PDB file of C-alpha atoms in Angstrom:
ATOM      1  CA  LEU A   1      28.743 114.473  34.997  1.00 58.00           C
ATOM      2  CA  ASP A   2      30.264 113.533  31.559  1.00 56.00           C
ATOM      3  CA  ASP A   3      29.525 110.837  29.209  1.00 54.00           C
ATOM      4  CA  SER A   4      32.500 108.745  30.043  1.00 52.00           C
ATOM      5  CA  SER A   5      33.177 105.144  30.953  1.00 50.00           C
ATOM      6  CA  SER A   6      34.296 106.123  34.499  1.00 47.00           C
ATOM      7  CA  VAL A   7      30.995 107.568  35.556  1.00 50.00           C
ATOM      8  CA  ALA A   8      28.884 104.967  37.583  1.00 49.00           C
ATOM      9  CA  SER A   9      26.730 105.949  40.449  1.00 53.00           C
ATOM     10  CA  TYR A  10      23.859 104.965  42.715  1.00 53.00           C
ATOM     11  CA  TYR A  11      21.659 107.230  40.680  1.00 52.00           C
ATOM     12  CA  SER A  12      22.523 105.917  37.315  1.00 55.00           C
ATOM     13  CA  ASN A  13      21.990 102.434  38.484  1.00 61.00           C
ATOM     14  CA  LEU A  14      18.688 103.139  40.008  1.00 64.00           C
ATOM     15  CA  TYR A  15      17.077 106.365  39.270  1.00 75.00           C
ATOM     16  CA  PRO A  16      18.148 108.125  35.852  1.00 82.00           C
ATOM     17  CA  GLY A  17      15.720 110.512  36.139  1.00 74.00           C
ATOM     18  CA  LEU A  18      17.514 111.920  39.224  1.00 75.00           C
ATOM     19  CA  ILE A  19      20.788 112.969  37.230  1.00 80.00           C
ATOM     20  CA  ASN A  20      20.490 116.494  37.348  1.00 77.00           C
ATOM     21  CA  TYR A  21      23.435 118.274  35.784  1.00 79.00           C
ATOM     22  CA  VAL A  22      25.202 116.455  32.651  1.00 82.00           C
ATOM     23  CA  GLY A  23      27.466 118.385  30.363  1.00 82.00           C
ATOM     24  CA  GLY A  24      26.025 118.719  26.743  1.00 84.00           C
ATOM     25  CA  TYR A  25      22.297 118.088  28.033  1.00 87.00           C
ATOM     26  CA  SER A  26      19.472 120.290  28.872  1.00 89.00           C
ATOM     27  CA  LEU A  27      17.961 120.223  32.474  1.00 88.00           C
ATOM     28  CA  ASP A  28      14.744 118.856  30.992  1.00 90.00           C
ATOM     29  CA  LYS A  29      16.367 115.690  29.522  1.00 91.00           C
ATOM     30  CA  LEU A  30      14.852 112.256  29.915  1.00 92.00           C
ATOM     31  CA  LEU A  31      17.395 109.343  30.317  1.00 91.00           C
ATOM     32  CA  VAL A  32      16.240 105.988  30.275  1.00 93.00           C
ATOM     33  CA  TYR A  33      17.377 102.347  29.998  1.00 94.00           C
ATOM     34  CA  ARG A  34      17.593 100.365  26.809  1.00 95.00           C
ATOM     35  CA  ASN A  35      15.011  97.854  27.520  1.00 96.00           C
ATOM     36  CA  ALA A  36      16.152  93.996  26.673  1.00 96.00           C
ATOM     37  CA  GLY A  37      13.130  92.062  27.999  1.00 95.00           C
ATOM     38  CA  LEU A  38      12.950  89.701  31.066  1.00 96.00           C
ATOM     39  CA  ASP A  39      15.183  87.249  32.057  1.00 94.00           C
ATOM     40  CA  GLY A  40      13.967  83.590  33.112  1.00 93.00           C
ATOM     41  CA  ASN A  41      13.309  84.582  36.576  1.00 93.00           C
ATOM     42  CA  GLY A  42      11.207  87.570  35.478  1.00 94.00           C
ATOM     43  CA  MET A  43      13.803  90.343  36.029  1.00 94.00           C
ATOM     44  CA  THR A  44      14.243  93.281  34.016  1.00 94.00           C
ATOM     45  CA  GLN A  45      17.166  93.253  31.524  1.00 96.00           C
ATOM     46  CA  VAL A  46      18.671  96.343  29.773  1.00 95.00           C
ATOM     47  CA  TYR A  47      21.040  96.949  27.045  1.00 96.00           C
ATOM     48  CA  ASN A  48      24.454  98.500  27.617  1.00 92.00           C
ATOM     49  CA  LYS A  49      26.001 100.899  25.033  1.00 91.00           C
ATOM     50  CA  ALA A  50      27.662  97.867  23.350  1.00 92.00           C
ATOM     51  CA  GLY A  51      24.418  95.868  22.966  1.00 94.00           C
ATOM     52  CA  GLN A  52      24.966  93.343  25.577  1.00 95.00           C
ATOM     53  CA  LYS A  53      22.163  92.354  28.125  1.00 95.00           C
ATOM     54  CA  VAL A  54      23.004  93.462  31.675  1.00 93.00           C
ATOM     55  CA  GLY A  55      20.911  91.760  34.416  1.00 91.00           C
ATOM     56  CA  VAL A  56      19.343  93.125  37.500  1.00 88.00           C
ATOM     57  CA  THR A  57      22.534  92.730  39.613  1.00 84.00           C
ATOM     58  CA  GLY A  58      24.759  94.043  36.715  1.00 86.00           C
ATOM     59  CA  THR A  59      26.395  97.458  36.878  1.00 84.00           C
ATOM     60  CA  LEU A  60      25.534 100.065  34.472  1.00 85.00           C
ATOM     61  CA  TYR A  61      27.421 103.356  33.561  1.00 84.00           C
ATOM     62  CA  PHE A  62      25.998 106.641  32.626  1.00 84.00           C
ATOM     63  CA  LYS A  63      26.983 105.894  29.095  1.00 85.00           C
ATOM     64  CA  ASP A  64      24.575 102.954  28.968  1.00 89.00           C
ATOM     65  CA  LEU A  65      21.637 105.328  29.519  1.00 90.00           C
ATOM     66  CA  LYS A  66      19.618 106.405  26.296  1.00 92.00           C
ATOM     67  CA  TYR A  67      18.626 109.990  25.970  1.00 93.00           C
ATOM     68  CA  ALA A  68      14.830 109.978  24.775  1.00 95.00           C
ATOM     69  CA  GLY A  69      14.242 113.703  24.475  1.00 94.00           C
ATOM     70  CA  HIS A  70      12.660 116.667  26.347  1.00 93.00           C
ATOM     71  CA  THR A  71      10.327 116.627  29.213  1.00 92.00           C
ATOM     72  CA  THR A  72       9.434 120.402  28.302  1.00 93.00           C
ATOM     73  CA  ALA A  73       7.930 120.590  25.046  1.00 95.00           C
ATOM     74  CA  PRO A  74      10.175 123.191  23.011  1.00 94.00           C
ATOM     75  CA  TYR A  75       7.096 124.198  20.717  1.00 97.00           C
ATOM     76  CA  PHE A  76       4.109 125.475  22.486  1.00 97.00           C
ATOM     77  CA  GLY A  77       1.688 128.319  22.235  1.00 97.00           C
ATOM     78  CA  SER A  78      -2.200 129.227  21.741  1.00 97.00           C
ATOM     79  CA  TRP A  79      -4.744 130.291  19.232  1.00 97.00           C
ATOM     80  CA  ASN A  80      -7.869 132.010  20.047  1.00 97.00           C
ATOM     81  CA  THR A  81     -10.876 133.162  17.895  1.00 97.00           C
ATOM     82  CA  THR A  82     -14.022 135.088  18.135  1.00 97.00           C
ATOM     83  CA  ALA A  83     -16.795 134.514  15.812  1.00 97.00           C
ATOM     84  CA  ARG A  84     -19.885 136.903  15.444  1.00 95.00           C
ATOM     85  CA  TYR A  85     -23.406 136.723  14.251  1.00 94.00           C
ATOM     86  CA  LYS A  86     -25.805 139.506  14.820  1.00 92.00           C
ATOM     87  CA  HIS A  87     -26.038 139.761  18.607  1.00 92.00           C
ATOM     88  CA  PHE A  88     -24.358 136.355  19.221  1.00 96.00           C
ATOM     89  CA  SER A  89     -20.439 135.904  19.578  1.00 96.00           C
ATOM     90  CA  LEU A  90     -18.584 132.790  20.103  1.00 97.00           C
ATOM     91  CA  TYR A  91     -14.980 132.659  21.712  1.00 97.00           C
ATOM     92  CA  ALA A  92     -12.807 129.798  21.717  1.00 97.00           C
ATOM     93  CA  LEU A  93      -9.003 129.263  23.061  1.00 98.00           C
ATOM     94  CA  ILE A  94      -6.855 126.340  22.031  1.00 98.00           C
ATOM     95  CA  THR A  95      -3.378 125.587  23.385  1.00 97.00           C
ATOM     96  CA  TYR A  96      -0.958 123.282  21.931  1.00 98.00           C
ATOM     97  CA  GLN A  97       2.519 121.702  22.495  1.00 97.00           C
ATOM     98  CA  PHE A  98       4.763 119.681  20.177  1.00 98.00           C
ATOM     99  CA  GLY A  99       8.343 117.983  20.593  1.00 97.00           C
ATOM    100  CA  GLY A 100       8.378 116.616  24.268  1.00 96.00           C
ATOM    101  CA  VAL A 101       8.296 113.420  25.572  1.00 96.00           C
ATOM    102  CA  PHE A 102       7.171 111.772  29.001  1.00 93.00           C
ATOM    103  CA  LEU A 103       7.291 108.210  30.808  1.00 91.00           C
ATOM    104  CA  LYS A 104       4.121 106.250  31.211  1.00 89.00           C
ATOM    105  CA  PRO A 105       3.031 105.874  34.794  1.00 84.00           C
ATOM    106  CA  SER A 106       3.754 102.319  35.706  1.00 83.00           C
ATOM    107  CA  ILE A 107       4.241 100.131  38.828  1.00 76.00           C
ATOM    108  CA  ARG A 108       5.208 102.078  41.713  1.00 65.00           C
ATOM    109  CA  ALA A 109       7.874 100.331  43.829  1.00 57.00           C
ATOM    110  CA  TYR A 110      10.652 101.537  46.308  1.00 50.00           C
ATOM    111  CA  SER A 111      12.573  99.336  48.732  1.00 46.00           C
ATOM    112  CA  THR A 112      12.760 100.310  52.191  1.00 49.00           C
ATOM    113  CA  GLY A 113      15.267  97.736  53.298  1.00 52.00           C
ATOM    114  CA  TYR A 114      14.012  94.519  51.582  1.00 52.00           C
ATOM    115  CA  SER A 115      10.232  95.418  51.618  1.00 53.00           C
ATOM    116  CA  PRO A 116       9.131  97.021  48.337  1.00 53.00           C
ATOM    117  CA  ASP A 117       5.867  98.666  47.719  1.00 53.00           C
ATOM    118  CA  TYR A 118       3.300  98.373  44.742  1.00 54.00           C
ATOM    119  CA  ASP A 119       0.360 100.392  43.690  1.00 55.00           C
ATOM    120  CA  LEU A 120      -2.341  99.485  41.639  1.00 62.00           C
ATOM    121  CA  SER A 121      -1.229 100.423  38.209  1.00 74.00           C
ATOM    122  CA  GLY A 122      -2.832  98.180  35.446  1.00 80.00           C
ATOM    123  CA  ASP A 123       0.630  97.030  34.522  1.00 83.00           C
ATOM    124  CA  ILE A 124       0.593  94.872  37.602  1.00 83.00           C
ATOM    125  CA  ALA A 125      -1.736  92.583  35.857  1.00 87.00           C
ATOM    126  CA  LYS A 126       0.433  92.141  33.045  1.00 91.00           C
ATOM    127  CA  ARG A 127       3.458  91.077  35.072  1.00 91.00           C
ATOM    128  CA  TRP A 128       5.563  88.151  34.709  1.00 94.00           C
ATOM    129  CA  GLN A 129       4.251  85.210  37.019  1.00 93.00           C
ATOM    130  CA  ASN A 130       5.249  81.965  35.524  1.00 93.00           C
ATOM    131  CA  ALA A 131       8.304  80.454  33.574  1.00 93.00           C
ATOM    132  CA  GLY A 132       7.915  81.402  30.084  1.00 94.00           C
ATOM    133  CA  ASP A 133       5.844  84.679  30.547  1.00 93.00           C
ATOM    134  CA  GLU A 134       8.973  86.483  29.589  1.00 94.00           C
ATOM    135  CA  ALA A 135       7.737  85.567  25.976  1.00 95.00           C
ATOM    136  CA  ARG A 136       4.592  87.570  26.344  1.00 95.00           C
ATOM    137  CA  THR A 137       5.446  90.600  28.439  1.00 95.00           C
ATOM    138  CA  LYS A 138       8.221  92.944  29.454  1.00 94.00           C
ATOM    139  CA  VAL A 139       6.401  93.893  32.918  1.00 93.00           C
ATOM    140  CA  PRO A 140       8.657  92.378  35.437  1.00 93.00           C
ATOM    141  CA  GLY A 141       7.594  89.679  38.151  1.00 90.00           C
ATOM    142  CA  LEU A 142       7.629  90.252  41.921  1.00 85.00           C
ATOM    143  CA  ASN A 143       9.331  87.269  43.049  1.00 82.00           C
ATOM    144  CA  GLY A 144      12.757  87.190  44.562  1.00 79.00           C
ATOM    145  CA  SER A 145      14.539  89.531  47.171  1.00 78.00           C
ATOM    146  CA  GLY A 146      12.807  92.783  47.835  1.00 76.00           C
ATOM    147  CA  LEU A 147      16.080  94.616  46.773  1.00 80.00           C
ATOM    148  CA  ASN A 148      16.450  92.877  43.549  1.00 85.00           C
ATOM    149  CA  VAL A 149      12.638  93.292  42.587  1.00 86.00           C
ATOM    150  CA  GLY A 150      13.130  97.018  43.406  1.00 83.00           C
ATOM    151  CA  TYR A 151      15.995  97.234  40.923  1.00 86.00           C
ATOM    152  CA  SER A 152      14.076  95.443  38.366  1.00 89.00           C
ATOM    153  CA  LEU A 153      11.040  97.619  38.836  1.00 88.00           C
ATOM    154  CA  ASN A 154      13.015 100.775  38.561  1.00 87.00           C
ATOM    155  CA  ARG A 155      14.795  99.590  35.395  1.00 91.00           C
ATOM    156  CA  TYR A 156      11.452  98.858  33.796  1.00 92.00           C
ATOM    157  CA  GLN A 157       9.966 102.118  34.844  1.00 89.00           C
ATOM    158  CA  TYR A 158      12.709 104.242  33.443  1.00 91.00           C
ATOM    159  CA  SER A 159      12.752 102.197  30.220  1.00 93.00           C
ATOM    160  CA  ASP A 160      12.593 103.320  26.675  1.00 95.00           C
ATOM    161  CA  ILE A 161       9.418 101.153  26.068  1.00 95.00           C
ATOM    162  CA  ASN A 162       7.520 103.552  28.369  1.00 93.00           C
ATOM    163  CA  VAL A 163       8.592 106.664  26.621  1.00 95.00           C
ATOM    164  CA  LEU A 164       5.477 108.443  25.141  1.00 95.00           C
ATOM    165  CA  ASN A 165       5.106 111.720  22.939  1.00 96.00           C
ATOM    166  CA  SER A 166       3.708 114.474  24.897  1.00 96.00           C
ATOM    167  CA  ASP A 167       2.218 116.470  21.851  1.00 97.00           C
ATOM    168  CA  TYR A 168      -1.488 117.506  22.130  1.00 97.00           C
ATOM    169  CA  ILE A 169      -4.191 120.050  21.199  1.00 97.00           C
ATOM    170  CA  ARG A 170      -6.304 121.172  23.955  1.00 96.00           C
ATOM    171  CA  LEU A 171      -9.584 123.217  23.843  1.00 96.00           C
ATOM    172  CA  ARG A 172      -8.959 125.394  26.888  1.00 96.00           C
ATOM    173  CA  GLU A 173     -12.066 127.542  26.985  1.00 97.00           C
ATOM    174  CA  ILE A 174     -15.127 128.284  24.967  1.00 97.00           C
ATOM    175  CA  ALA A 175     -17.486 130.850  25.646  1.00 97.00           C
ATOM    176  CA  LEU A 176     -20.998 132.008  23.959  1.00 97.00           C
ATOM    177  CA  ASN A 177     -22.136 135.758  24.666  1.00 96.00           C
ATOM    178  CA  TYR A 178     -25.394 137.585  23.782  1.00 95.00           C
ATOM    179  CA  GLU A 179     -25.338 141.171  23.306  1.00 92.00           C
ATOM    180  CA  LEU A 180     -28.918 142.775  24.467  1.00 87.00           C
ATOM    181  CA  PRO A 181     -30.726 144.896  21.789  1.00 86.00           C
ATOM    182  CA  ALA A 182     -30.149 148.475  22.313  1.00 81.00           C
ATOM    183  CA  SER A 183     -33.917 149.073  22.991  1.00 78.00           C
ATOM    184  CA  TRP A 184     -33.866 146.922  25.874  1.00 76.00           C
ATOM    185  CA  VAL A 185     -30.747 148.371  27.442  1.00 74.00           C
ATOM    186  CA  THR A 186     -31.884 152.067  27.389  1.00 72.00           C
ATOM    187  CA  ARG A 187     -34.617 151.254  29.764  1.00 69.00           C
ATOM    188  CA  THR A 188     -31.798 150.461  32.327  1.00 67.00           C
ATOM    189  CA  MET A 189     -29.755 153.714  31.599  1.00 72.00           C
ATOM    190  CA  ALA A 190     -26.798 151.589  30.581  1.00 75.00           C
ATOM    191  CA  ARG A 191     -24.963 151.786  27.226  1.00 80.00           C
ATOM    192  CA  SER A 192     -24.759 148.169  26.629  1.00 84.00           C
ATOM    193  CA  ALA A 193     -25.286 144.862  28.369  1.00 87.00           C
ATOM    194  CA  SER A 194     -24.722 141.163  27.616  1.00 91.00           C
ATOM    195  CA  ILE A 195     -25.153 137.763  29.009  1.00 94.00           C
ATOM    196  CA  GLY A 196     -22.768 134.965  28.488  1.00 96.00           C
ATOM    197  CA  PHE A 197     -21.847 131.307  29.355  1.00 97.00           C
ATOM    198  CA  GLY A 198     -18.657 129.767  29.162  1.00 97.00           C
ATOM    199  CA  VAL A 199     -16.852 126.643  29.956  1.00 97.00           C
ATOM    200  CA  ARG A 200     -13.187 126.044  30.870  1.00 96.00           C
ATOM    201  CA  ASN A 201     -10.800 122.914  31.001  1.00 94.00           C
ATOM    202  CA  LEU A 202     -12.819 121.075  28.452  1.00 94.00           C
ATOM    203  CA  GLY A 203      -9.853 118.733  27.704  1.00 92.00           C
ATOM    204  CA  LEU A 204      -7.782 117.403  24.876  1.00 94.00           C
ATOM    205  CA  LEU A 205      -8.980 117.557  21.180  1.00 95.00           C
ATOM    206  CA  TRP A 206      -5.962 115.602  19.969  1.00 96.00           C
ATOM    207  CA  LYS A 207      -3.010 113.848  21.761  1.00 96.00           C
ATOM    208  CA  ALA A 208      -0.016 111.779  20.034  1.00 97.00           C
ATOM    209  CA  ASN A 209       0.005 109.221  22.788  1.00 95.00           C
ATOM    210  CA  LYS A 210      -2.321 106.146  22.266  1.00 92.00           C
ATOM    211  CA  GLU A 211      -2.444 105.226  25.917  1.00 89.00           C
ATOM    212  CA  GLY A 212      -4.990 107.990  26.863  1.00 87.00           C
ATOM    213  CA  TYR A 213      -2.724 109.959  28.924  1.00 89.00           C
ATOM    214  CA  ASP A 214      -2.874 113.818  29.408  1.00 92.00           C
ATOM    215  CA  PRO A 215       0.721 114.648  29.438  1.00 92.00           C
ATOM    216  CA  ASP A 216       0.038 117.749  31.462  1.00 90.00           C
ATOM    217  CA  PHE A 217      -1.066 115.402  34.473  1.00 87.00           C
ATOM    218  CA  VAL A 218       1.608 112.809  34.339  1.00 84.00           C
ATOM    219  CA  GLY A 219       4.126 112.881  37.308  1.00 68.00           C
ATOM    220  CA  TYR A 220       7.215 110.674  37.711  1.00 61.00           C
ATOM    221  CA  ALA A 221       7.460 107.140  36.307  1.00 56.00           C
ATOM    222  CA  TYR A 222       6.770 105.920  39.939  1.00 54.00           C
ATOM    223  CA  SER A 223       3.914 108.228  40.696  1.00 56.00           C
ATOM    224  CA  THR A 224       0.072 107.786  40.163  1.00 58.00           C
ATOM    225  CA  TYR A 225      -1.521 109.485  37.261  1.00 62.00           C
ATOM    226  CA  GLY A 226      -2.800 112.880  38.255  1.00 68.00           C
ATOM    227  CA  LEU A 227      -6.369 114.198  37.966  1.00 75.00           C
ATOM    228  CA  PRO A 228      -6.916 116.679  34.980  1.00 78.00           C
ATOM    229  CA  ALA A 229      -8.346 119.977  35.989  1.00 82.00           C
ATOM    230  CA  ALA A 230     -12.074 119.550  36.460  1.00 89.00           C
ATOM    231  CA  ARG A 231     -14.305 121.773  34.122  1.00 93.00           C
ATOM    232  CA  SER A 232     -15.591 124.846  35.450  1.00 96.00           C
ATOM    233  CA  TYR A 233     -18.804 126.465  34.049  1.00 97.00           C
ATOM    234  CA  ASN A 234     -19.454 130.238  34.521  1.00 95.00           C
ATOM    235  CA  LEU A 235     -22.537 132.593  33.837  1.00 96.00           C
ATOM    236  CA  THR A 236     -21.879 136.096  33.337  1.00 94.00           C
ATOM    237  CA  PHE A 237     -23.974 139.550  32.785  1.00 91.00           C
ATOM    238  CA  LYS A 238     -22.222 142.678  32.099  1.00 88.00           C
ATOM    239  CA  LEU A 239     -23.781 146.247  32.251  1.00 85.00           C
ATOM    240  CA  ASN A 240     -21.696 149.064  30.655  1.00 84.00           C
ATOM    241  CA  TYR A 241     -22.719 152.587  31.819  1.00 82.00           C
TER     242      TYR A 241
END
């Protein structure tokens, strides 16, 4: 595809996240709608490139989408250190990433014929329900035909108001080790011995988004939020002969 007014497709009308190959963009691009709030019936409106509001049944072109950034953070790495005091040593591993974005998980909806599905995202409680609610919320309502509700929900999901920063600093692992005194070890015919305790997957030390999401465990806009990796604990005992 290219950024021309002649490009319009099923995907650009419904699922911008499924547009894969576009000249001038990386494969990890995030394309979104320009949210323009709700109409009087609680349906999502978006702006086209000219700044005009387009209703839920209005046609959109590729050029009307907004580039929001990379879903793969371009800057990432790790830092580890070991601090020692007498027979003790403390090891820590920290990882980080900067420069990426992701879409906040929201109301899941897909239309099978005229029967949309909804999950239990907290956004459902913020939805438009009565005339005038468009002044207080941008979460679309569920009234209307199944097809139009599906269009409305998808345009809300893939909206620039749901784009969040994926920067974070994570404490990946920490371990405390104790080197046994040589006088104890010689009795076992070993050269050295140590005992240690470690914890992995401790969680985020800092994250850029204020919504509480761990960017590593967020799927697609229409998917549920994944469970972060469980913490694991390990006890080690080493003998070197």
